[in-house]
Each structure stands twice: as structure tokens, then as C-alpha cells.
XYZ file of C-alpha atoms in Angstrom:
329
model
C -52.236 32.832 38.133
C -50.282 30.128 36.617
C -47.342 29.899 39.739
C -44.797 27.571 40.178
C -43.122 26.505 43.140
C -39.729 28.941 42.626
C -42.217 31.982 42.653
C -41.959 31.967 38.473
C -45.517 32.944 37.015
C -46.410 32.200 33.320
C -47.694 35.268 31.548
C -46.379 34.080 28.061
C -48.403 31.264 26.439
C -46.848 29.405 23.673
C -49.521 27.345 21.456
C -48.600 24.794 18.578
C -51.706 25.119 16.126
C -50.228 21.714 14.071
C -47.222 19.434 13.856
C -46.994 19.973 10.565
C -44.343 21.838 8.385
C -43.510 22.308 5.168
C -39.996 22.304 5.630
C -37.239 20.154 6.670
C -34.308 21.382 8.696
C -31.475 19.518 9.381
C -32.018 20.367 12.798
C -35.148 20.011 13.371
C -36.710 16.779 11.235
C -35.515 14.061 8.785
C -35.775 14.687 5.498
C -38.350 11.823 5.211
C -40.456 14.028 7.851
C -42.574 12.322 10.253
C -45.797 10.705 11.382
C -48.265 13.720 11.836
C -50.510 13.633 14.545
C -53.757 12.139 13.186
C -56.869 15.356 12.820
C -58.830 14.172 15.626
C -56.045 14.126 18.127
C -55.276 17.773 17.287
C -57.070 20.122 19.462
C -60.461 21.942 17.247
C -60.780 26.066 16.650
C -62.999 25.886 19.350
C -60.991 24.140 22.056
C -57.896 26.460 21.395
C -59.712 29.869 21.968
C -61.901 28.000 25.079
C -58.195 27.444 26.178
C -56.552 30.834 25.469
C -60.171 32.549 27.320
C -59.569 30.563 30.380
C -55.646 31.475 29.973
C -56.494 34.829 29.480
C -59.576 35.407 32.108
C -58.190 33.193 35.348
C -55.011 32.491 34.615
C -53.353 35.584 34.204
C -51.753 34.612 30.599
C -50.984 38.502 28.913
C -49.369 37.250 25.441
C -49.656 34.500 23.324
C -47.949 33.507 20.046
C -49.377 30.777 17.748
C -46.279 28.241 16.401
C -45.808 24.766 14.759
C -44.593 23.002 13.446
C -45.680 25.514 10.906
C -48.769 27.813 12.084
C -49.425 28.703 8.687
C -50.533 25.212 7.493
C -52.999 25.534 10.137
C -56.377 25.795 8.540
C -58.709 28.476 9.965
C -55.412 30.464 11.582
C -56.702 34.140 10.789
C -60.068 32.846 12.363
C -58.347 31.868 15.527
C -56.730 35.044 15.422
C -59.750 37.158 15.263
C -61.797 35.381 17.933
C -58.743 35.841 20.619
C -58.975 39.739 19.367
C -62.451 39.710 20.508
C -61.515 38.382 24.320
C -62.744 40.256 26.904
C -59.122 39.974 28.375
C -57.619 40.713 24.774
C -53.832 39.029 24.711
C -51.022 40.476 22.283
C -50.236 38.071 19.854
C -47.785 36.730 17.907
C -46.531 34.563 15.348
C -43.760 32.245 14.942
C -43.387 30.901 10.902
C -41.061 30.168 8.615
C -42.626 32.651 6.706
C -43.713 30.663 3.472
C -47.192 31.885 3.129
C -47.169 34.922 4.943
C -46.878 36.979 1.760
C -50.279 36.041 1.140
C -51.863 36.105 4.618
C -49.759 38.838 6.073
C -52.213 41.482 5.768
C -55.214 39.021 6.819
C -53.941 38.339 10.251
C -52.730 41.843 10.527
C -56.741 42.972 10.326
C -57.732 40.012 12.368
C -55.814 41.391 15.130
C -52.329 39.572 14.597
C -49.735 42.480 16.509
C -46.659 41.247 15.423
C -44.760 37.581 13.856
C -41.187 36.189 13.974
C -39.948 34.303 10.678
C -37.008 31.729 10.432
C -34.456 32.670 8.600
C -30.995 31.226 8.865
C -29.164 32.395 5.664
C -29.096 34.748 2.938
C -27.610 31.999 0.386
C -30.754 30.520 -1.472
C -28.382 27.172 -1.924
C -27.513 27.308 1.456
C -31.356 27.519 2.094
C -31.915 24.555 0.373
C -29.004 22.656 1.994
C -30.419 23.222 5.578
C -34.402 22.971 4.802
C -34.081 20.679 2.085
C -36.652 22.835 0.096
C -36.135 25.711 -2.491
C -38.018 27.804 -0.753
C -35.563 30.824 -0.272
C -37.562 33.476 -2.096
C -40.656 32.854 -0.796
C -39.254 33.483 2.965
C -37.640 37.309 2.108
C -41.499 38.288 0.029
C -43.407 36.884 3.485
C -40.769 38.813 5.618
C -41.460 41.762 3.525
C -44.933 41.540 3.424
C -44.899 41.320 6.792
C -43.330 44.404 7.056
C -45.687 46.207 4.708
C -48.793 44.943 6.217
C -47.530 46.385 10.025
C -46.574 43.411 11.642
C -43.586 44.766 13.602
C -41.015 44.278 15.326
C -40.351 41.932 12.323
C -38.182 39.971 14.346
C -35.967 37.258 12.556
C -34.440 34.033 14.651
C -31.459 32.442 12.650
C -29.271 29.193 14.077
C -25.791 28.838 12.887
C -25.161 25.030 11.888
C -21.337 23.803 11.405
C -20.045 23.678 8.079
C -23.131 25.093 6.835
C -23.749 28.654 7.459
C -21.606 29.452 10.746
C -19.862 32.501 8.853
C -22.939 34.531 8.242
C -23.705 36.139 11.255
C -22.320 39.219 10.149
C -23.842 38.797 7.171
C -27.358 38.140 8.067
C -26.791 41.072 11.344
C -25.914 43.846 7.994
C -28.739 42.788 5.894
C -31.370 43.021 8.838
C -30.036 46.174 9.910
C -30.488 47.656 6.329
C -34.387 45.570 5.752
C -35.234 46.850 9.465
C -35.833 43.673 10.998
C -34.550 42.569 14.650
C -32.349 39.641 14.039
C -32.027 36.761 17.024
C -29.762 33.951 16.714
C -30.614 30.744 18.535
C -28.107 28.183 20.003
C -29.027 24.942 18.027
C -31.083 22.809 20.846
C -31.676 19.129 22.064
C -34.861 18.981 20.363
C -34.389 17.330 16.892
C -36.677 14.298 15.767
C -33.320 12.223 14.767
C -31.902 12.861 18.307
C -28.329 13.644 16.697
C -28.096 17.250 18.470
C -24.413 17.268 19.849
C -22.859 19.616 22.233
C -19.774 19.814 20.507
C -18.984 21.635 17.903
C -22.179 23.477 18.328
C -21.891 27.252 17.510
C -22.303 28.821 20.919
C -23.733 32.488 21.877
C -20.033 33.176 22.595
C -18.982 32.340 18.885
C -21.798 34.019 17.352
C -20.816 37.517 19.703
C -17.069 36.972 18.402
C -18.025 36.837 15.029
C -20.234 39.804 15.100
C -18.231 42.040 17.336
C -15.546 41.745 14.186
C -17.904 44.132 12.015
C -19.802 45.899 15.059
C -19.536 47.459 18.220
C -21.841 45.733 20.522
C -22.952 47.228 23.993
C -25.323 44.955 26.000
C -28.591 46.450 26.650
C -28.744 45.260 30.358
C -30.836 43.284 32.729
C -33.380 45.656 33.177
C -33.924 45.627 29.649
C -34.471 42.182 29.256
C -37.079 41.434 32.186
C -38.035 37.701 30.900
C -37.050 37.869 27.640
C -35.047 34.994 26.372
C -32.596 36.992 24.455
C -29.600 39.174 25.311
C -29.743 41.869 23.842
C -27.233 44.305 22.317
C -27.176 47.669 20.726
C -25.419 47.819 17.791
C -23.078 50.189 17.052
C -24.771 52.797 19.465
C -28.264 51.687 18.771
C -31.134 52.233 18.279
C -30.828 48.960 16.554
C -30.598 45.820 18.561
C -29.399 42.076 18.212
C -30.203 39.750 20.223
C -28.909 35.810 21.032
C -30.840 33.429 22.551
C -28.298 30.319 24.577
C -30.715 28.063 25.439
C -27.822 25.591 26.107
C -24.554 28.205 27.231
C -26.696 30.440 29.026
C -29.982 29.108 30.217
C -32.636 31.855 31.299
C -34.936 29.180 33.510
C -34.795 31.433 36.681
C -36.718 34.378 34.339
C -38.636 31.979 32.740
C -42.728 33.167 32.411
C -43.919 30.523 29.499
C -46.390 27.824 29.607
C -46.927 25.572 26.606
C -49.980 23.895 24.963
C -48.971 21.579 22.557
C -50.673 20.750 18.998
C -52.899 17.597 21.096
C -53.794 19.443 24.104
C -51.121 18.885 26.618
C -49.232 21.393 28.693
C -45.649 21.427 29.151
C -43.885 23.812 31.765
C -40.495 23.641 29.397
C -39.358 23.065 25.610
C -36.902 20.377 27.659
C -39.839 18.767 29.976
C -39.982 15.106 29.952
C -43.705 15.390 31.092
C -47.160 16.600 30.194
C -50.297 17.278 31.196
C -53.257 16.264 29.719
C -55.729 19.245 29.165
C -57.873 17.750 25.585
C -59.065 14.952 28.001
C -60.603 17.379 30.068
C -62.299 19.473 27.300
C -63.738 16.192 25.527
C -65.032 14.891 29.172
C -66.979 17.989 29.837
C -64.831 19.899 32.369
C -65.715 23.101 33.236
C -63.667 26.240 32.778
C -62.525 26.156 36.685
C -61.773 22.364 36.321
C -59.527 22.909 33.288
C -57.870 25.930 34.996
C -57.267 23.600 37.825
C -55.448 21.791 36.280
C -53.406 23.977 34.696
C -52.141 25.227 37.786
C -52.110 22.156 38.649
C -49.259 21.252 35.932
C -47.684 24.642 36.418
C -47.214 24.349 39.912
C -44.938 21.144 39.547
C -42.421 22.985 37.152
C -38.562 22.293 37.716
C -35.842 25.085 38.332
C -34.550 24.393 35.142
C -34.087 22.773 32.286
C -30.860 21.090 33.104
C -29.000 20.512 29.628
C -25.902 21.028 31.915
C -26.894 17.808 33.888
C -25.391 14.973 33.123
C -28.237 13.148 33.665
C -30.412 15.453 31.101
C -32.952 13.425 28.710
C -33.400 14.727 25.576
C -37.312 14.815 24.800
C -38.812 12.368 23.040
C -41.116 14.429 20.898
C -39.043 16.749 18.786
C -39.823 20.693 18.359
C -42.153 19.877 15.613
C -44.615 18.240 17.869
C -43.483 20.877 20.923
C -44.382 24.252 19.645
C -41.146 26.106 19.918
């Protein structure tokens, strides 16, 4: 098992398929974009599901969802898919996209085994859209979400942030129109993880704005611990349930001590947070001829040395120097 030294044990892998995205949110990239990893620093089809088997078969890893930068750009994705399917020690697996493309590969990665996705979404204003991504794009995002839908991938769960003077009034909004589509809407405190390294504390829009603002137009009655388990979100019926929202303060409200994740990067390396300031270097391994109990080794290894937390509320906290893009968030 992948344990760490505060008795936390990764079940959850999170692994970036590319750096790459077809996007360009303010809070995530410039608008310029950045330098891509170069193709043979990326990790092959063949190293990622060698990874996710040894995850999988000694490590203890039970779920695994494919991100970005954008997982969709990611050439031979519904292949990847269906060869983790086929595991002896068969993960669920998920998606994280901004949903351009998944209107046309929904169904695909459904059949290759795909259980369910999450899609970016942080307004219902097509301007807006463009404002924040710098693409026109808008349309595209509500046909993947919906094709999503059709094809079975559910929970369709959608993760909006809230940006100052941008869209910070919609969370009512965006709660009533998931509510009627029948998606499960999470918003996400805006994080320290931005290539331009402008993220600023204040004026952020905090879990505690985004519950004032909702609790305007709904009644909202928190799930509960017990619900949650590891989960990153708090959860709330709404209005009674059976629907839920959920809010995810990475920054307010920091969820470290539940934590389960371990991270493989686009390149190979293994980070213990989204925050870490280190990595660990599994692609060496692969291309040197380690065996399977080597590389597990060393994930342990890596795991083992995890901090308590992720300690945005330290003064002495270091943003990362490679930005969510590169990360896999």
C-alpha cells in the first residue's frame, strides 16, 4: 500500500496524460500558453498502464482519473482506457476535461470502460466564457456535457471557480441550471497553482462566499462527515435533497488530514500533493529497466515522505513552480 507517515494511504491515483490544453484560463495559463513538454519526455501508452498495473496490483490504488492539462488532446486516450478495463485489478475511472471534444468521444470511452468524467464549467454566459478561457468555445462545453450524459457517463459532475469581477454572481445561477440538466455541480476555491504566479489570497471568492450566495436561493443542509469519507468536497443537500452541491476550499478549508491521492504527472514523476515542492522520479526507472517491485519501491518510497499538509496557511508556503497544467489537477 502506498502509506505515509500520518497513517494516510493513497487509494485515489490522479494521472496527467499531457500538458497540453486547448484553453486558456485566466487562472490557470497566460494567454500566450506555454512551453509544452517536448513528446519524448512525456510518459508512452505503454508506460502509463505498466504504471496504473503496478498501482493497481501492489499498491493498493482502487480509482484513477485521467487529467491534463487537457486529457482529451491526448492521443490514444480511449486506448488507455480500455487496456486499464482489462486489469486484472480493474480500477474505476474517471475523467477530468474541459469537455471540448467529449461530444465526439463520449460514447467511445464510455464502451472502453470510462465509468464516469467531470467537465469545467465556470459560467453559463458564452461572453463570459470567452473572457475567462480566452476561447469561444462555450457551446462546445454544454454538447460534450450532454453527450456525456447521453452516453452514461454519470455522476456528470461539473467543477466551476468563481473569479472576481468576472463571474462571482453566478453561483446561483450555475447551482439552478445543474439542478434542472442533472449534473452535480462543485465549486473550487481558485488555487496557488497558476503559470503567471499572480494567484492572490485576497479578494479571492472563498467557500464561505460561494455558501452565502447560494443559501440566498436554497436551503442547504450539509450532508455530514460520514458522507464525505475522503472526498474533497463538502457536500450539501439542496433543498431536502436528493440533489447535492458540493465546494471544494482547497485554501479556507484544507482536507490534507483525509487526503488518499497520489499523483503521476504528464513526465513520469510522482507528487504526494497539488502544493508539493518535490517529485519523484518514476520515467527514469521505467527507461533503465526497473522491475515492477523496483518501481513500486519507489513509489512507496515517495509516498512515505508525504507532509501533513499542504500549508497555504503558512507563511512560509511556496507556491509551485510548475503550474496545474503541467500538475494534473
Amino acid at each position: 500500500m502506498l502509506l505515509d507517515t500520518y497513517g494516510r494511504v493513497a487509494t485515489d491515483l490522479r494521472v496527467s496524460l499531457t500538458d497540453r490544453c486547448n484553453l486558456r484560463c485566466t487562472y490557470c495559463m497566460p494567454e500566450e500558453g506555454l512551453q509544452w513538454l517536448a513528446k519524448p519526455d512525456l510518459l508512452t501508452d505503454d508506460e502509463i498502464v505498466r504504471l496504473i498495473r503496478i498501482a493497481t496490483s501492489q499498491l493498493g490504488v482502487e480509482e484513477v482519473r485521467f487529467t491534463g492539462g487537457e486529457p482529451l488532446l491526448r492521443p490514444g486516450l480511449t486506448g488507455i482506457v480500455a487496456r486499464c478495463a482489462e486489469l486484472e485489478h480493474r480500477p474505476r475511472m474517471s475523467l477530468t476535461t474541459n469537455g471540448i471534444g467529449l461530444e465526439r468521444t463520449a460514447e467511445a470511452l464510455r464502451e472502453a470502460g470510462l465509468d464516469r468524467v467531470n467537465v469545467s464549467l465556470d459560467t453559463l454566459d458564452p461572453d463570459t466564457f470567452q473572457r475567462m478561457t480566452r476561447r469561444k468555445r462555450h457551446a462546445d462545453v454544454l454538447r460534450g456535457l450532454a453527450a456525456a450524459r447521453a452516453a452514461g457517463l454519470t455522476p456528470v459532475k461539473v467543477n466551476a471557480v468563481l473569479m472576481p469581477g468576472l463571474n462571482d454572481q453566478e453561483a446561483p445561477d450555475l447551482l439552478e441550471w445543474a439542478l434542472e440538466e442533472g449534473y452535480e455541480l462543485r465549486f473550487i476555491e481558485q488555487m496557488p497553482l497558476d503559470a503567471q504566479h499572480g494567484w492572490q489570497r485576497e479578494g479571492m471568492i472563498t467557500a464561505g462566499d460561494i455558501l452565502a450566495a447560494l443559501r440566498e436561493r436554497f436551503t442547504l443542509t450539509p450532508e455530514g462527515e460520514g458522507e464525505r469519507g475522503s472526498a474533497p468536497a463538502e457536500r450539501w443537500l439542496v433543498d431536502g435533497g436528493p440533489a447535492r452541491v458540493g465546494v471544494i476550499a482547497s485554501v479556507t478549508r484544507p482536507f490534507c488530514r483525509a487526503c488518499d491521492r497520489t499523483r503521476l504527472t504528464a513526465d513520469g514523476q510522482v507528487r504526494t500533493c497539488l502544493f508539493a515542492t518535490e517529485e519523484s522520479d518514476l520515467r527514469g526507472a521505467l527507461r533503465s529497466g526497473a522491475d515492477d517491485a523496483r518501481i513500486a519501491e519507489l513509489w512507496r518510497k515517495a509516498m512515505w515522505g508525504k507532509k501533513a499538509g499542504a500549508g497555504i496557511d503558512d507563511p512560509s508556503f511556496v507556491q509551485p513552480q510548475r503550474p496545474m497544467s503541467a500538475i494534473g489537477g
